[in-house]
Coordinates of C-alpha atoms and ligand atoms in Angstrom, one line a residue:
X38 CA -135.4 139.8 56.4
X39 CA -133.1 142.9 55.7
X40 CA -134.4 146.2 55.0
X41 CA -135.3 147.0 51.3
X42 CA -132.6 150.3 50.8
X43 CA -134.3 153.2 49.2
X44 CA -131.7 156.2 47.9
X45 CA -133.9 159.3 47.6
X46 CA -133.3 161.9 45.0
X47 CA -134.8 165.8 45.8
X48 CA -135.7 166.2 49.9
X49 CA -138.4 169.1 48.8
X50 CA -141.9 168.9 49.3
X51 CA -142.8 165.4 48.7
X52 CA -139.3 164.4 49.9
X53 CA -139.8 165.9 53.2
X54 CA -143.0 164.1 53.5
X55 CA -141.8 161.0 52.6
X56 CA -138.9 160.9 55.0
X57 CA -141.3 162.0 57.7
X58 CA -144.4 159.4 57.1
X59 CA -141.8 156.9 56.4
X60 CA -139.6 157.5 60.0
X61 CA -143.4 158.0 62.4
X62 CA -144.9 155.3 60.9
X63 CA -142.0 153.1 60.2
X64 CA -143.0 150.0 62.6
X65 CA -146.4 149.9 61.1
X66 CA -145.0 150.3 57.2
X67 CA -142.6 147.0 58.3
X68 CA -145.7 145.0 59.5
X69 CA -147.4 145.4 56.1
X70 CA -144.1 145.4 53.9
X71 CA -142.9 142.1 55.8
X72 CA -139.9 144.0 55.8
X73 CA -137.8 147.6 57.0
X74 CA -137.5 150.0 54.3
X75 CA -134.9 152.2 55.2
X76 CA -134.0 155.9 53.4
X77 CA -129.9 154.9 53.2
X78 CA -129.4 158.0 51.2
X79 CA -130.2 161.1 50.0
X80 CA -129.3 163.5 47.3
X81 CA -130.4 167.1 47.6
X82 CA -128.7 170.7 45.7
X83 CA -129.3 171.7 48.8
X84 CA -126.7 169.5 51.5
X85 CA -127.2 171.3 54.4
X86 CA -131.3 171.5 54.4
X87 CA -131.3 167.8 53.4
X88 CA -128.9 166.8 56.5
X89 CA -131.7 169.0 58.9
X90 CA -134.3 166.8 57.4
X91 CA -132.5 163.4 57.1
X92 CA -130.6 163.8 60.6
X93 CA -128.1 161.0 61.7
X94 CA -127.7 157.7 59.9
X95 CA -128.7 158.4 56.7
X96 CA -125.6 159.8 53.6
X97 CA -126.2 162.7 52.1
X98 CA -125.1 164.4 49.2
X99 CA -125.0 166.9 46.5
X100 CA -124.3 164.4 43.5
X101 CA -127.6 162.0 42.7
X102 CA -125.5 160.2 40.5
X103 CA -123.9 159.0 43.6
X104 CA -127.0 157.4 44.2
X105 CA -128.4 155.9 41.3
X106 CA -124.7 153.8 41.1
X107 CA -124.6 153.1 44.4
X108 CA -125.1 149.1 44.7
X109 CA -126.2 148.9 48.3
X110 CA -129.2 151.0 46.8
X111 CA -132.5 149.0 45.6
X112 CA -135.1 151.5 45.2
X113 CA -134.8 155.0 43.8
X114 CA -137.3 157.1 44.6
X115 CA -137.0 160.4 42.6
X116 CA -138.3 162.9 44.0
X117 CA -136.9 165.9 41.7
X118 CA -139.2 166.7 39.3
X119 CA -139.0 167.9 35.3
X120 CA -137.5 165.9 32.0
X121 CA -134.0 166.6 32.4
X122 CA -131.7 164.9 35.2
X123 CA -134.4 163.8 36.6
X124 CA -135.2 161.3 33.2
X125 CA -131.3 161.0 33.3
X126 CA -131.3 159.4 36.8
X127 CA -134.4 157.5 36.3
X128 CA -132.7 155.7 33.1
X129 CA -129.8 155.1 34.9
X130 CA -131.3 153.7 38.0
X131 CA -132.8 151.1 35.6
X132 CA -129.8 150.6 33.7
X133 CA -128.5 149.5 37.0
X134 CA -131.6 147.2 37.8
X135 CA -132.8 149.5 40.6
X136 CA -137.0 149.6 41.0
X137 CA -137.9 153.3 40.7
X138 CA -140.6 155.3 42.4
X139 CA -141.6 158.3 40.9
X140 CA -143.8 161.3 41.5
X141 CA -143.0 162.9 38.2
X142 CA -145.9 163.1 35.9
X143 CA -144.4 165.5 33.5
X144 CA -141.3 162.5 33.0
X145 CA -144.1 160.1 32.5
X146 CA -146.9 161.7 30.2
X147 CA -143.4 162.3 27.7
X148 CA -141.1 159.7 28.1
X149 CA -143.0 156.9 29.7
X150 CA -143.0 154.6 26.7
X151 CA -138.8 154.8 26.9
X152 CA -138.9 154.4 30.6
X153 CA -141.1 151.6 31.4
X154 CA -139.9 149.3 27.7
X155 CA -136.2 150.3 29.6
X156 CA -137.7 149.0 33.1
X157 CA -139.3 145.6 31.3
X158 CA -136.2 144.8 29.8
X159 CA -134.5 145.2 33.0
X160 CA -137.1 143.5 35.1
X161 CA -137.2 146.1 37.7
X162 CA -140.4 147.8 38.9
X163 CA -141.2 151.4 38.0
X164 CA -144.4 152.4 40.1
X165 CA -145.4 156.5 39.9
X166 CA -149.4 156.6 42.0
X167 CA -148.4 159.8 43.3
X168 CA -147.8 161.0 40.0
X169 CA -151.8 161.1 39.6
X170 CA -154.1 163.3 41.9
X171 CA -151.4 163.4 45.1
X172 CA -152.2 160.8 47.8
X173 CA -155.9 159.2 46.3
X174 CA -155.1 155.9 44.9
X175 CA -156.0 156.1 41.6
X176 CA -153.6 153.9 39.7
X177 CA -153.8 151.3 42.2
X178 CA -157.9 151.6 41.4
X179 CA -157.5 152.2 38.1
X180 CA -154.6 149.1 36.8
X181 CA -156.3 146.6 39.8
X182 CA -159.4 147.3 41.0
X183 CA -161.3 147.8 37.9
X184 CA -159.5 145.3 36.1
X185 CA -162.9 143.6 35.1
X186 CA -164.4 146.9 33.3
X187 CA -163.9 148.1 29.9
X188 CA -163.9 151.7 31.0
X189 CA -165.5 154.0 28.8
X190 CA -164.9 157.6 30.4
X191 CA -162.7 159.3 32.9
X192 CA -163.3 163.0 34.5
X193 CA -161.6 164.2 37.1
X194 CA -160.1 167.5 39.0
X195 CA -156.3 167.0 38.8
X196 CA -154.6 169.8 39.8
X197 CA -155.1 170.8 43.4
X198 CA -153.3 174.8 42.5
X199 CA -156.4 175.5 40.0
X200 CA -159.4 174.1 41.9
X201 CA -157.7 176.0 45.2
X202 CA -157.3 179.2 42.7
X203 CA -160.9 179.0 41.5
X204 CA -162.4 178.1 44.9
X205 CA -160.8 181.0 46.8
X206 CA -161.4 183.5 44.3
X207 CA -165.2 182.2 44.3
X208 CA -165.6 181.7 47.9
X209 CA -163.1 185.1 49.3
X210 CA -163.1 187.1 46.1
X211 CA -159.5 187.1 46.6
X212 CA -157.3 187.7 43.5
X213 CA -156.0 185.2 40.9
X214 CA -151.9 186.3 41.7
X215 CA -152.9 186.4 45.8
X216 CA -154.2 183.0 45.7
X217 CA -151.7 181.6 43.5
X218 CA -148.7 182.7 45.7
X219 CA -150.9 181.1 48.8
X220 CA -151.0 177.6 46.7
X221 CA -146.9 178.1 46.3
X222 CA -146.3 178.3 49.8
X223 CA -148.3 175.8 50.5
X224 CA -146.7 173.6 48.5
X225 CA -149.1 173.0 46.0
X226 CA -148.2 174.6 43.1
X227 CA -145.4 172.8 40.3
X228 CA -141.9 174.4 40.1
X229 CA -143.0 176.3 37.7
X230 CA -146.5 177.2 38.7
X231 CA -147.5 177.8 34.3
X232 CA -147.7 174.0 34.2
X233 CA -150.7 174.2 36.9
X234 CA -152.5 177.2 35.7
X235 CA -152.7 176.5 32.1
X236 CA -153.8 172.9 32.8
X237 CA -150.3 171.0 31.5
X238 CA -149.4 169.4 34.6
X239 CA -153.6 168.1 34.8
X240 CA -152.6 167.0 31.1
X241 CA -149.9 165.2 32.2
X242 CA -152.2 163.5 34.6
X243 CA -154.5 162.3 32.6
X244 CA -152.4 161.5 29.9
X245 CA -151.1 159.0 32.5
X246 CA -154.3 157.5 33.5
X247 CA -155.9 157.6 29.9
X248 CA -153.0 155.1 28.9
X249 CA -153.8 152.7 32.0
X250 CA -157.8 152.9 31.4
X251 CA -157.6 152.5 27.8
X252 CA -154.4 150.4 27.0
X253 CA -152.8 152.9 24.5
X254 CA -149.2 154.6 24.5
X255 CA -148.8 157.8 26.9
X256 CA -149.1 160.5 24.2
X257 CA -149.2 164.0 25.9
X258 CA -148.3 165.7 22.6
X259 CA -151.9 164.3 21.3
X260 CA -153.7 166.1 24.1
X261 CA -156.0 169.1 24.2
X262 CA -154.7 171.6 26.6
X263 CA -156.3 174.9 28.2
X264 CA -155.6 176.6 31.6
X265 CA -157.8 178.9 33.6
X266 CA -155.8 181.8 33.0
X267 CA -158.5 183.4 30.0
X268 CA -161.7 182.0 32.3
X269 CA -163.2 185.2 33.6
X270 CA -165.0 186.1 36.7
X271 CA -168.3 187.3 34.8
X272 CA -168.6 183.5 33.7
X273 CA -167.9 182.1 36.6
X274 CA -171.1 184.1 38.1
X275 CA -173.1 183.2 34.9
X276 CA -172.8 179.9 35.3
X277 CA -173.5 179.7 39.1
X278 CA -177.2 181.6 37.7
X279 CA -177.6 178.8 35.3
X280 CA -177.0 176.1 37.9
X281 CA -173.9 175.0 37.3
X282 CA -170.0 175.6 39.1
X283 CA -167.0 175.8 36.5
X284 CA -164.1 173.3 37.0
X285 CA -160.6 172.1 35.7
X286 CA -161.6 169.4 34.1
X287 CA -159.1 166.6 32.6
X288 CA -162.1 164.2 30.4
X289 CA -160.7 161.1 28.3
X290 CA -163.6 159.1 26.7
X291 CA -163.5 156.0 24.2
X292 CA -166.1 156.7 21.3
X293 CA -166.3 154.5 18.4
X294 CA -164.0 156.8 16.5
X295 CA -161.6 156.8 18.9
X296 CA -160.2 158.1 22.7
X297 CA -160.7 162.0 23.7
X298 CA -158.2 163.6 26.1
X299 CA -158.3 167.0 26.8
X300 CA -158.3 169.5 29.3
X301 CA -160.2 172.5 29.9
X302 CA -162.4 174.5 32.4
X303 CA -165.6 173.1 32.4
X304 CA -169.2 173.6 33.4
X305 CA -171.1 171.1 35.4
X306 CA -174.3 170.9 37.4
X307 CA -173.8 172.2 40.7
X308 CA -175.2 169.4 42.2
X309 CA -172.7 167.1 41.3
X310 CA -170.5 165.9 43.4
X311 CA -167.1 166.5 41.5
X312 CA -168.8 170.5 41.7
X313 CA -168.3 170.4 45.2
X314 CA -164.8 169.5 45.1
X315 CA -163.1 172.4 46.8
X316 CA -159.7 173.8 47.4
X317 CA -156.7 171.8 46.6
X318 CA -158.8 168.6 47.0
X319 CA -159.1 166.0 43.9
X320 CA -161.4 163.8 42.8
X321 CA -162.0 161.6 39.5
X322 CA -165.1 160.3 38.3
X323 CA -164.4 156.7 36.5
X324 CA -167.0 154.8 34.3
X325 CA -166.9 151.2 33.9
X326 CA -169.0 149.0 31.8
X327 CA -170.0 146.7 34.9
X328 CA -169.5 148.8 37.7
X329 CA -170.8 151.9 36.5
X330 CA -169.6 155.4 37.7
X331 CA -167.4 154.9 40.8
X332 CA -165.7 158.3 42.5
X333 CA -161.7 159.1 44.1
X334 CA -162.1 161.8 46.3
X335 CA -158.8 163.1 48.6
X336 CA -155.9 165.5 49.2
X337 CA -154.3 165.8 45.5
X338 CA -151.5 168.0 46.7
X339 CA -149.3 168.2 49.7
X340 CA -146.2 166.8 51.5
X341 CA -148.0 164.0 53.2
X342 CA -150.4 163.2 50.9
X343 CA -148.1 162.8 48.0
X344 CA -145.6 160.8 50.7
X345 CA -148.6 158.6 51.2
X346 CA -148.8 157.1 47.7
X347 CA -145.0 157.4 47.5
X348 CA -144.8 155.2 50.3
X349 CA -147.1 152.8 49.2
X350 CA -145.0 152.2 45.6
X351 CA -142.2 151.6 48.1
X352 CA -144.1 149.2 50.2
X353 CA -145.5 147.5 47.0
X354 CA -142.1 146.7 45.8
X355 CA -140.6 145.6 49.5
X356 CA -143.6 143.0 48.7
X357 CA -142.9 142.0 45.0
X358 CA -139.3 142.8 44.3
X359 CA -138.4 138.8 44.6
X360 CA -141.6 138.0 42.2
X361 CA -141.2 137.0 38.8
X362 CA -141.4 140.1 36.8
X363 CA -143.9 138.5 34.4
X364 CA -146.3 138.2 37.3
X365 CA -146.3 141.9 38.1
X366 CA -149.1 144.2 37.6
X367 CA -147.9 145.1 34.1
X368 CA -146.9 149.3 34.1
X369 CA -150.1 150.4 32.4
X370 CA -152.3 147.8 33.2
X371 CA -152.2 146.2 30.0
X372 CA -149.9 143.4 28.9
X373 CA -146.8 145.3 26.7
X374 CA -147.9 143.4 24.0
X375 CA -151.5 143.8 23.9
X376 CA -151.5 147.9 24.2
X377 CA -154.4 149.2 21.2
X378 CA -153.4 151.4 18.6
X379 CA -156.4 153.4 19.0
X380 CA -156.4 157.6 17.9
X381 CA -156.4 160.2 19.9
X382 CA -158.8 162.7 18.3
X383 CA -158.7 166.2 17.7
X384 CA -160.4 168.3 19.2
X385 CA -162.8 169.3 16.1
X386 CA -163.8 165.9 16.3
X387 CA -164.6 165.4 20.4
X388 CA -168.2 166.0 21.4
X389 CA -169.9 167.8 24.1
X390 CA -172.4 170.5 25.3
X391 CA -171.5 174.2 25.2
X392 CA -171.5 178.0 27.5
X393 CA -171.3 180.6 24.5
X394 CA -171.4 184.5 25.3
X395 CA -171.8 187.1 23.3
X396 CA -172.3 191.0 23.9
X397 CA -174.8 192.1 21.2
X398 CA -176.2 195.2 20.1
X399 CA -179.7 195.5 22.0
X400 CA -182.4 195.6 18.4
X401 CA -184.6 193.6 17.3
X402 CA -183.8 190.3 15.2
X403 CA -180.2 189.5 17.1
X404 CA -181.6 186.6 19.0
X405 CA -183.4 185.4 15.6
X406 CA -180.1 185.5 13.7
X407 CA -177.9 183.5 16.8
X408 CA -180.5 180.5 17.2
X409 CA -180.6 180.7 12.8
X410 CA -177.1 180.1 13.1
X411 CA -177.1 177.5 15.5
X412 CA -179.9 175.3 14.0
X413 CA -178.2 175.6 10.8
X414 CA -175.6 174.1 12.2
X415 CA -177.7 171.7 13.4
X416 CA -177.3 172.7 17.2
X417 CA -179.9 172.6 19.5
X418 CA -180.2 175.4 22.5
X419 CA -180.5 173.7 26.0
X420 CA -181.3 176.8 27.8
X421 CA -180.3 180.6 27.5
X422 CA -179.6 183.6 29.5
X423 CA -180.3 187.7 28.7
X424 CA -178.4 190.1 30.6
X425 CA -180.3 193.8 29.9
X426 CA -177.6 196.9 29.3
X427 CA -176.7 198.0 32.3
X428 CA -177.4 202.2 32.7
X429 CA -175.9 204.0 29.7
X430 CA -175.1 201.1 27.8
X431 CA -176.9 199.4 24.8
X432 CA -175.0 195.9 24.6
X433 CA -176.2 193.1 26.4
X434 CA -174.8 189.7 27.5
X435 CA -176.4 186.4 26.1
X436 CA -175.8 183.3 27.4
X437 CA -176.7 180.1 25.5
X438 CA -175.9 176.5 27.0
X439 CA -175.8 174.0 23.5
X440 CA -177.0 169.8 23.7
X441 CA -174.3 167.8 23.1
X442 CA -172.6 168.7 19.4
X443 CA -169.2 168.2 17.8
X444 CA -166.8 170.9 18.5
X445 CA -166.2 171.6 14.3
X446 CA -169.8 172.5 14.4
X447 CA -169.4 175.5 17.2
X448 CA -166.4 176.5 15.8
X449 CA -168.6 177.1 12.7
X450 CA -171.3 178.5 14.3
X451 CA -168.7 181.2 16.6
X452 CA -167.5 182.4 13.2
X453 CA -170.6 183.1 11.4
X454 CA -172.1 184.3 14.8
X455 CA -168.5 186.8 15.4
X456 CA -169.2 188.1 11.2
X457 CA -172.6 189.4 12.8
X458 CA -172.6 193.4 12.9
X459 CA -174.7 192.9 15.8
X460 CA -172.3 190.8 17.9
X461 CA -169.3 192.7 19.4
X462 CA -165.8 191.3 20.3
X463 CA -165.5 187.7 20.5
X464 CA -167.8 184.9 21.7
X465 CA -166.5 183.1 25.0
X466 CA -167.0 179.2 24.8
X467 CA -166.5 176.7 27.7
X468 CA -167.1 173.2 27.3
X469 CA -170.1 171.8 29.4
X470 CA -170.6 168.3 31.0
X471 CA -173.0 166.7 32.3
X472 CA -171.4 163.5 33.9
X473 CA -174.5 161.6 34.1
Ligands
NDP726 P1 -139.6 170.6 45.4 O1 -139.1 171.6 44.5 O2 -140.2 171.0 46.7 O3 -138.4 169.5 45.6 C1 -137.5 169.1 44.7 C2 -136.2 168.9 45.4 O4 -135.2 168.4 44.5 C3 -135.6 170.3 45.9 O5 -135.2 170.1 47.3 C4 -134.4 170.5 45.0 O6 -133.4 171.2 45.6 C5 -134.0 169.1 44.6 N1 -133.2 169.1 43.4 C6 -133.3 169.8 42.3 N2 -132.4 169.4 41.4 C7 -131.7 168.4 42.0 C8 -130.6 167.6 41.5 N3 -130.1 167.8 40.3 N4 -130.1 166.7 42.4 C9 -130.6 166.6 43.6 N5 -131.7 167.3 44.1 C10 -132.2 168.2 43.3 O7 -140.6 169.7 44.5 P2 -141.8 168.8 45.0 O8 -141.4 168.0 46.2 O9 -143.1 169.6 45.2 O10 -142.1 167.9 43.8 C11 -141.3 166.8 43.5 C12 -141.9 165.9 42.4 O11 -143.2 165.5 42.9 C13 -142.3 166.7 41.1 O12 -142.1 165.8 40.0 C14 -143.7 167.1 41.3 O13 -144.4 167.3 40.1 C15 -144.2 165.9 42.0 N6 -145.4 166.1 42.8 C16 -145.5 167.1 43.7 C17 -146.6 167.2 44.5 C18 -146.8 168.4 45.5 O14 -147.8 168.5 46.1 N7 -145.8 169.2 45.7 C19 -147.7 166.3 44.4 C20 -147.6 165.2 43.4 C21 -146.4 165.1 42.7 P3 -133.4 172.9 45.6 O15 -134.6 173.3 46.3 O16 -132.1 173.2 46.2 O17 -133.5 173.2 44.1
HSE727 N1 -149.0 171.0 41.3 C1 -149.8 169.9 41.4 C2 -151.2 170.3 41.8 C3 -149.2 169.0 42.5 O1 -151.4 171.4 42.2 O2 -152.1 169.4 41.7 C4 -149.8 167.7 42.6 O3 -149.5 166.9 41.5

């Protein structure tokens, strides 16, 4: 059989990767594909360092559009990143019936619901697994393998920069803007390295695989997004004294009222496993009605790893680009026509456990007044911590871990507690799970 033809757009990071995975392991890759995929092109800002990486026999050039309407080309695997040319090339590449890889999450969490109705009505394949958690197979997992499950909650650690940020600076007591600039040159971080550190490319994520789990649009304007750039080193060593490790958390959950998708650092028991996910490694924690709580551990970041999933969307559609498109894996698991109109809630309405601090004047009666507060809101205390003053001062920190309550009823609680002439500053909150 001929080879498939694959035009690649951006030779960066995952580019690189791809090309090399794709060129040492080429023999093997044929013997599972049933046939060659071969790179025929490239497209790169950057001619010269493409040509390094490319070498002999394959075109490169400067112009992707030269790509996308080149018709000896059958895949396009884009490789750029962001919503602007790169969203331009992708809908052209499908305009022109071309099957498109992708490891853009930020394209898909926004304009998904354009691209892949665009790719149905064209019958072409649009496959994106390293768009989730780098080189773990999670789509495949989530869209085949647990096919059979109504799933009821997802948790996972998404971004590779922040769990690398927050394990180095617990582990080294390096600083936040040392470790960053270690995760850039590692090739870790996004283009624009905000996207990692105040959770939107982890959003992105698991906007993506909340829309496969649940059958429900891709709406990353609906989610609840918080970084780790306000978390602050005096919680991170609370926590560790209550038991429990702070993490990057991306949760969605179906509840009877409807699905929860957010993103925020998060406590959990140290002794689970997803705590002792370190450095840029991922892992996500899916529940399923019949299989029960199954985890995806692996590199989420990286030239290779990502390559690794890119390369198996390319081998996927060597395999199924003859097949009758209504005998695909549909794009988000779900037939087109059977996707749930379900709400994604806000975030007064979501429900979890909570990490409040509060630096309070050290008299009599403040402790009585902060639990009033709480069971007045109906909260119940889980556990709670007293730092004494250290020398020379009379404030001291108090920690108190909530049960599970909804998030409208700490918010009312953190106001009454902050109007307290006792209480100084503001009270720090951090959601708390306990993934059992
Ligand atoms: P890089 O910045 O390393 O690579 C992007 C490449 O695209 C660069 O070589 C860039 O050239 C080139 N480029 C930019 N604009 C154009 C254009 N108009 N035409 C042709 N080429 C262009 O990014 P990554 O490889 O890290 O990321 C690529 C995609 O993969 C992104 O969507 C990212 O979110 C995603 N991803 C990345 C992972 C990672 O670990 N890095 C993991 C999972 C997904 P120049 O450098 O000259 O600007
Ligand atoms: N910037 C992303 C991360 C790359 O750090 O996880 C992988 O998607």
């Amino acid at each position: 059989m001929k080879p498939i033809k694959v035009g690649l757009l951006g030779i960066g990071t995952v580019g690189g990767g791809t090309f090399d995975v794709l060129k040492r392991n080429q023999e093997e890759i044929r013997r599972r594909a049933g046939r060659a995929i071969e790179i025929a092109m490239v497209a790169d800002l950057n001619v010269a360092r493409a040509r390094e990486v490319a070498g002999a026999g394959c075109e490169v050039v400067s112009d992707a559009r030269l790509v996308v309407d080149n018709p000896e080309i059958d895949i396009v695997v884009e490789l750029i990143g962001g919503y602007g040319i790169a969203r331009e090339l992708v809908m052209t590449a499908i305009a022109n019936g071309k099957h498109v890889v992708t490891a853009n999450k930020a394209l898909l969490a926004t304009h998904g619901t354009e691209i892949f109705k665009a790719a149905q009505e064209k019958g072409v394949i649009v496959a994106f697994e390293a768009a989730v958690a780098g080189g773990i197979p999670i789509i495949k997992a989530l869209r085949e393998g647990l096919t059979a499950n109504r799933i009821q909650w997802i948790a996972g650690i998404i971004n590779g920069t922040t769990n690398f940020i927050l394990s180095e600076m617990r582990d080294k007591g390096l600083d936040f803007a040392t470790v960053l600039k270690e995760a850039q040159r590692l090739g870790y971080a996004e283009a624009d390295p905000t996207f990692d550190i105040k959770g939107v490319d982890a959003a992105h994520k698991l906007t993506i695989m909340s829309a496969i789990a649940f059958g429900i649009p891709v709406q990353f304007e609906r989610a609840y997004v918080e970084g780790i750039d306000q978390l602050q080193a005096i919680d991170i060593r609370y926590a560790e004294q209550l038991g429990y490790r702070i993490k990057l958390l991306g949760i969605t959950r179906r509840t009877a009222q409807g699905i929860e998708l957010r993103v925020h650092p998060t406590l959990i028991p140290a002794k689970r496993l997803l705590a002792n996910v370190e450095g840029a490694m991922n892992a996500v924690l899916v529940q399923g009605d019949a299989v029960g709580a199954t985890l995806y551990y692996g590199k989420g970041a990286g030239a290779e790893p990502t390559a690794s999933a890119v390369i198996a969307d390319l081998v996927d559609i060597a395999r199924l680009a003859s097949a009758d498109p209504g005998h695909r894996v549909p794009y988000l698991a779900f037939q087109p026509d059977a996707m749930a109109d379900i709400p994604v809630l806000p975030m007064s309405e979501i429900t979890t456990s909570y990490y409040l601090r509060l630096k309070v004047a050290d008299k009599v009666g403040v402790l009585a007044d902060l639990t009033r507060i709480l069971a007045d809101a109906g909260i119940s205390i889980d556990a709670m911590l007293q730092k004494e003053p250290a020398e020379g001062e009379n404030e001291a920190d108090i920690i108190l871990l909530t049960h599970q309550t909804q998030e409208k009823h700490v918010d009312a609680a953190i106001v009454r507690m902050e109007a307290l002439a006792t209480v100084s500053g503001r009270v720090t909150r951090i959601r708390l799970e306990q993934l059992s």
